[in-house]
CSV table of C-alpha atoms in Angstrom, one decimal:
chain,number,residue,atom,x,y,z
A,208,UNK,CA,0.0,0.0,0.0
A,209,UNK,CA,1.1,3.4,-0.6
A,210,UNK,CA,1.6,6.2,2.1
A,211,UNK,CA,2.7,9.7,2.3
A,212,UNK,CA,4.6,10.9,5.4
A,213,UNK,CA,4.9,14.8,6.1
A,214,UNK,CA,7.8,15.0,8.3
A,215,UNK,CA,6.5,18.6,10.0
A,216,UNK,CA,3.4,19.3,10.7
A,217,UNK,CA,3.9,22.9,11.2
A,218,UNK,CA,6.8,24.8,10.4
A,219,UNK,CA,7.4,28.9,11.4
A,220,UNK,CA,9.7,30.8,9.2
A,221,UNK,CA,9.8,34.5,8.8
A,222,UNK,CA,9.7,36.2,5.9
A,223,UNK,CA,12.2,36.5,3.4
A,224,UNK,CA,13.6,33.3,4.4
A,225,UNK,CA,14.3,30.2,3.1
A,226,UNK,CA,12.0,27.4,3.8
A,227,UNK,CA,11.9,23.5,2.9
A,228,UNK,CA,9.0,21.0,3.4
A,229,UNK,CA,9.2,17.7,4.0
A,230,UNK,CA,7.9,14.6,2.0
A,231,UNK,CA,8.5,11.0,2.5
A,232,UNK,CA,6.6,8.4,0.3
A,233,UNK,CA,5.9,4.8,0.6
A,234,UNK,CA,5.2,2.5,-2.3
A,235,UNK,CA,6.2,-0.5,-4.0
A,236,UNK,CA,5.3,1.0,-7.7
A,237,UNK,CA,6.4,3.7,-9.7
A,238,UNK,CA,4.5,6.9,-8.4
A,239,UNK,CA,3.5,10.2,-9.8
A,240,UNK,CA,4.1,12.9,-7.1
A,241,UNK,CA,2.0,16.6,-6.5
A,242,UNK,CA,2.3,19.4,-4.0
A,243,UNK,CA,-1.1,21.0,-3.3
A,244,UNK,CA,-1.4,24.3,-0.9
A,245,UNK,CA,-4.4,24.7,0.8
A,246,UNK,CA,-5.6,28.8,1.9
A,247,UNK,CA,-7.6,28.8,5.1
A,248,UNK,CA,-11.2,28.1,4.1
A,249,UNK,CA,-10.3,27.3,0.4
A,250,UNK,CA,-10.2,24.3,-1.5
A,251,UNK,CA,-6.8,22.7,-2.7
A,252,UNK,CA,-4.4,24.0,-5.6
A,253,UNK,CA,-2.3,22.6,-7.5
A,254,UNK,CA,1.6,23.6,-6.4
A,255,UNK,CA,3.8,21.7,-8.6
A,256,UNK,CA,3.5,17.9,-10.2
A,257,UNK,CA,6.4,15.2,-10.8
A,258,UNK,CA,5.5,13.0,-13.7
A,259,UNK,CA,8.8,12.1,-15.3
A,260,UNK,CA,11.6,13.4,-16.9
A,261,UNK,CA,13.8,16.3,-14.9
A,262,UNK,CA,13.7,15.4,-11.2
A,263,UNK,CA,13.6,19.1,-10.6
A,264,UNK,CA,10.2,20.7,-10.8
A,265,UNK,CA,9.3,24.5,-10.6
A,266,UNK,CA,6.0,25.2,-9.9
A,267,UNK,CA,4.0,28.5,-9.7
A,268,UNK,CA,4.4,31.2,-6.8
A,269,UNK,CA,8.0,30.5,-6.3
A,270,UNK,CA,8.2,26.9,-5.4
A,271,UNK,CA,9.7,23.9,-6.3
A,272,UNK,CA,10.6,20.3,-5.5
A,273,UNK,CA,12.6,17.5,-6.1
A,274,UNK,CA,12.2,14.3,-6.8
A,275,UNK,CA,14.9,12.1,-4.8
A,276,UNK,CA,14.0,7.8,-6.2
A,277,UNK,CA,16.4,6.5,-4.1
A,278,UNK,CA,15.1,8.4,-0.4
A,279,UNK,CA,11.8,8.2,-2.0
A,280,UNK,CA,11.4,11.8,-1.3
A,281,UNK,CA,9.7,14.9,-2.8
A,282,UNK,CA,10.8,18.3,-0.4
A,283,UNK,CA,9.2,21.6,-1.3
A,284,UNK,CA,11.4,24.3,-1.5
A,285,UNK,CA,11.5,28.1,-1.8
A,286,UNK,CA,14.3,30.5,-1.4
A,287,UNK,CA,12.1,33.2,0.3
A,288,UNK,CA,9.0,33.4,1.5
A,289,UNK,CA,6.3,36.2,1.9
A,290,UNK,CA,3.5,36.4,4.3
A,291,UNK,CA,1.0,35.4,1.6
A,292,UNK,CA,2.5,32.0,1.7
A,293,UNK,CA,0.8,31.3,5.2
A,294,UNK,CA,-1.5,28.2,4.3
A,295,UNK,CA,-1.2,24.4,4.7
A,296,UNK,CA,0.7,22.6,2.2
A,297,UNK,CA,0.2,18.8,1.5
A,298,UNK,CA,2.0,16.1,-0.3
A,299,UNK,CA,0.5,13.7,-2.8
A,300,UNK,CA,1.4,10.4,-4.4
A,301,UNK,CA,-0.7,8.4,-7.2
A,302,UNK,CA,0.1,4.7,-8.7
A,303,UNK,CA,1.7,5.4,-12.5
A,304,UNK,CA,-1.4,4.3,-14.5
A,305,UNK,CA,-3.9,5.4,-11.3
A,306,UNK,CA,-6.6,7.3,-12.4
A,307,UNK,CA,-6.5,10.9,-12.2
A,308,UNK,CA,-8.6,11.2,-8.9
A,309,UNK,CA,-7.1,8.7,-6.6
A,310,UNK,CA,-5.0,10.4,-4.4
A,311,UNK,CA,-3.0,9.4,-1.5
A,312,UNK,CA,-2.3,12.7,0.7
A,313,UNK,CA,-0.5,13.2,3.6
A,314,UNK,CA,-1.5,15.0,6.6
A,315,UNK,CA,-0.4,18.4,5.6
A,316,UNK,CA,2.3,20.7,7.0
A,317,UNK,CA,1.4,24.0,7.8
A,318,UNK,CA,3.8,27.1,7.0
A,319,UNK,CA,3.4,30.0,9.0
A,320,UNK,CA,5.4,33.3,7.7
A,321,UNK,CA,6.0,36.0,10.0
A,322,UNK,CA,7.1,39.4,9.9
B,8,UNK,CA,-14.9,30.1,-16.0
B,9,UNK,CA,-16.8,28.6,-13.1
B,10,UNK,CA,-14.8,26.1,-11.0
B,11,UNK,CA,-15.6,23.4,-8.9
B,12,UNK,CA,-18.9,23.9,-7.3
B,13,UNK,CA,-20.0,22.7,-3.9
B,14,UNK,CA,-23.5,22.9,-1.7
B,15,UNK,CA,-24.1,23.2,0.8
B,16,UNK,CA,-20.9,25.4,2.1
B,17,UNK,CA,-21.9,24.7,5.7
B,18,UNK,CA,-24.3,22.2,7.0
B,19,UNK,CA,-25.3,20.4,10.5
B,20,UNK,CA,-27.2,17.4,11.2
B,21,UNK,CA,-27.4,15.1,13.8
B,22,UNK,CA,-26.1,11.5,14.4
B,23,UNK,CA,-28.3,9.3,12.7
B,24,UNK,CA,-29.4,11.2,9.7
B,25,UNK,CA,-29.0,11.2,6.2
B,26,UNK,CA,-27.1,13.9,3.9
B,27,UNK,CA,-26.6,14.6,0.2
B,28,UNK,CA,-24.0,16.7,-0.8
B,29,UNK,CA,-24.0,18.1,-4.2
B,30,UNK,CA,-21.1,19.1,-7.1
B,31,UNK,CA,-20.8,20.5,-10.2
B,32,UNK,CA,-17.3,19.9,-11.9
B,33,UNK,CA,-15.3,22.6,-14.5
B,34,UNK,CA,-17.7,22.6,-17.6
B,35,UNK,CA,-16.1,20.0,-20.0
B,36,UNK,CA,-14.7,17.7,-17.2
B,37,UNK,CA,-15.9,14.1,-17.3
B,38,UNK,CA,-14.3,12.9,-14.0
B,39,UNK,CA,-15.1,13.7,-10.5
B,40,UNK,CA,-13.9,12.4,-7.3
B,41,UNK,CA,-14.7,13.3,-3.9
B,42,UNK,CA,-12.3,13.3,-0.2
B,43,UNK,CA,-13.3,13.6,3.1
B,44,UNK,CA,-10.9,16.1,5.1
B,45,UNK,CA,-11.0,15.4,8.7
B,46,UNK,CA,-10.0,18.4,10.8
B,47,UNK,CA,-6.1,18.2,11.2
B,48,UNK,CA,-5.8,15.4,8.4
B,49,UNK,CA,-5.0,15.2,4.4
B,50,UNK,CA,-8.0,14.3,2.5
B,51,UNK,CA,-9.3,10.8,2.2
B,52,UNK,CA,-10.2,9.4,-1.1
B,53,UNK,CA,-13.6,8.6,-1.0
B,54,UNK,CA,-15.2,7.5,-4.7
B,55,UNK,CA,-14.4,8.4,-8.0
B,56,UNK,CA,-16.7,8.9,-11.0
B,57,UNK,CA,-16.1,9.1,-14.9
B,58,UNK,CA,-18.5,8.9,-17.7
B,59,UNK,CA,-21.5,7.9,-14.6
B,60,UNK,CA,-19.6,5.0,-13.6
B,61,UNK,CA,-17.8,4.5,-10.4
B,62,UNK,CA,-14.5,4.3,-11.1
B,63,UNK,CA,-12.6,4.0,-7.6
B,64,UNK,CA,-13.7,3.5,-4.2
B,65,UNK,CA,-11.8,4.1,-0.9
B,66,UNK,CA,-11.4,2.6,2.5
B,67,UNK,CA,-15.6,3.6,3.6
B,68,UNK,CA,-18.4,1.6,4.7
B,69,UNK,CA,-21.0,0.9,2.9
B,70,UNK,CA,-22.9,4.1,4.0
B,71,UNK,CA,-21.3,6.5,1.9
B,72,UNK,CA,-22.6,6.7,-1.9
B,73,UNK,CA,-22.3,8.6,-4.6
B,74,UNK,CA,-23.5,8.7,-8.4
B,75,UNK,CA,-22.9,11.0,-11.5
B,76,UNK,CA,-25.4,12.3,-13.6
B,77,UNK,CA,-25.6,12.9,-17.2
B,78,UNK,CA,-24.7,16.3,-16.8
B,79,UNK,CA,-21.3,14.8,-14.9
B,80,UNK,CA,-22.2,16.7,-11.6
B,81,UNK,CA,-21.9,14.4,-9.2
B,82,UNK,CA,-24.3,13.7,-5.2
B,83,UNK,CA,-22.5,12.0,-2.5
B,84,UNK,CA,-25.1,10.9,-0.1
B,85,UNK,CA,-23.8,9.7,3.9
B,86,UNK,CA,-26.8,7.8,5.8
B,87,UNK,CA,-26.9,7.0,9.1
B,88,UNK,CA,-24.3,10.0,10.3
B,89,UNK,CA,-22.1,9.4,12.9
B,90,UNK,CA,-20.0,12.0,15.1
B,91,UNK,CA,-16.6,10.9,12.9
B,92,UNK,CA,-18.6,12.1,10.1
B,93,UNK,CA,-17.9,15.2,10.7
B,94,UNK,CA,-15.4,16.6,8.3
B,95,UNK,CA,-14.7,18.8,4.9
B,96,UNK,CA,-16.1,17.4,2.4
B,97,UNK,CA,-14.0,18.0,-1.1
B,98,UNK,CA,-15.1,17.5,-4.6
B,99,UNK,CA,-12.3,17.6,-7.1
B,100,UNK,CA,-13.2,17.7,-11.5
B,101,UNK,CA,-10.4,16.5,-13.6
B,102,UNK,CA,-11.2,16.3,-18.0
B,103,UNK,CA,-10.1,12.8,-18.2
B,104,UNK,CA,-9.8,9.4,-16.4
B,105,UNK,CA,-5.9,9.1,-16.2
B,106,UNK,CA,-4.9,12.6,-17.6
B,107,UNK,CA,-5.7,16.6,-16.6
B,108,UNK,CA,-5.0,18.0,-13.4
B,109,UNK,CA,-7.1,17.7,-10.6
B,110,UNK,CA,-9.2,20.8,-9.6
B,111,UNK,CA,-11.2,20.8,-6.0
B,112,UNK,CA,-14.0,22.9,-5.2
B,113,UNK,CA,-14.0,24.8,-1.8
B,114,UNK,CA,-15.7,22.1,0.1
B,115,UNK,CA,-18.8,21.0,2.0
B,116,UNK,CA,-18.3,21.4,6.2
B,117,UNK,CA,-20.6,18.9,7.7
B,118,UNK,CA,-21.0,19.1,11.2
B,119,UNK,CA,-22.7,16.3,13.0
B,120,UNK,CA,-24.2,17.0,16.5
């Protein structure tokens, strides 16, 4: 069975600094991998996506991941932070050849930017 | 465009009842699939639905349901409510089976008293 393990589940940072979220994954398949960011009382976008090729993803607002096979791990980066990044990001595996919708998730980290 | 749609925004019932919850996906999207967010947790995949047939089913008893219409919006209905139902309902749209990102409405917050 698959799993996703979010390492923090809240990290502070102020702004302008450097941040790095944490993403484990379990599975004995190939996987396709997703950052979503959830704002408070909002449904959940899409950050960034891992389907193949560079294991180095940018995604929008700033961020972006990499894809690590052998540690099985997928950390969200971003150089520096503003306040507007406040929210709760989660980390998302799918079976290669999985249907769109299934989604394994983990249980969210949430970033809180200071002044 | 109009995204992912959700109603009701908010709603409470009490242990023991029944609830529909109601989506309509991106216009042109054939799949939906709906997650149950428990306060403090990552959504749970619940069901998935493409061209009005069920296409994936999570770890939930037998009192969840859902269907899709021709339309392709999409009911999950919850009988017999229990406290643990409590939770944020998501809806997500995506325009194919295996391909498209995902897109996820704002959510339903059932409350169960």
């Amino acid at each position: 069975a698959q799993s996703v393990t979010q390492l923090d589940s809240q990290v502070p940072v102020f702004e302008e600094a450097p941040v790095e979220l944490r993403c484990n994954y379990s599975s004995s398949v190939s996987v396709y991998l997703f950052w979503y960011v959830q704002y408070p009382n909002q449904g959940l976008q899409l950050l960034l996506k891992y389907l193949s090729g560079s294991t180095l993803v940018k995604g929008i607002n700033g961020f972006e991941a990499e894809f690590n096979k052998s540690q099985t791990s997928f950390h969200l980066r971003k150089p520096s932070v503003h306040i507007s990044d406040t929210a709760e990001y989660f980390c998302a595996v799918r079976n290669y050849g999985g249907s769109q919708g299934n989604l394994i998730f983990g249980k969210g980290t949430k970033l809180s930017v200071k002044p | 465009d109009a995204g992912v749609t959700q109603s009701p925004t908010h709603l409470i019932k009490t242990r023991g009842q029944h609830v529909t919850l109601r989506c309509s996906p991106i216009s042109g999207h054939k799949s939906v699939s709906w997650y149950q967010q428990v306060l403090g947790q990552g959504p749970q995949f619940i069901f998935q639905y493409y061209e009005k047939e069920e296409r994936g089913r999570g770890n939930f008893p037998d009192r969840f349901s859902a269907r899709q219409f021709p339309n392709y919006s999409s009911e999950l209905n919850v009988n017999a409510l229990l406290l643990g139902d409590s939770a944020l309902y998501l809806c997500a749209s995506s325009l194919e089976l295996y391909t498209g990102e995902l897109f996820f409405g704002e959510g339903s917050r059932l409350t169960v008293l």
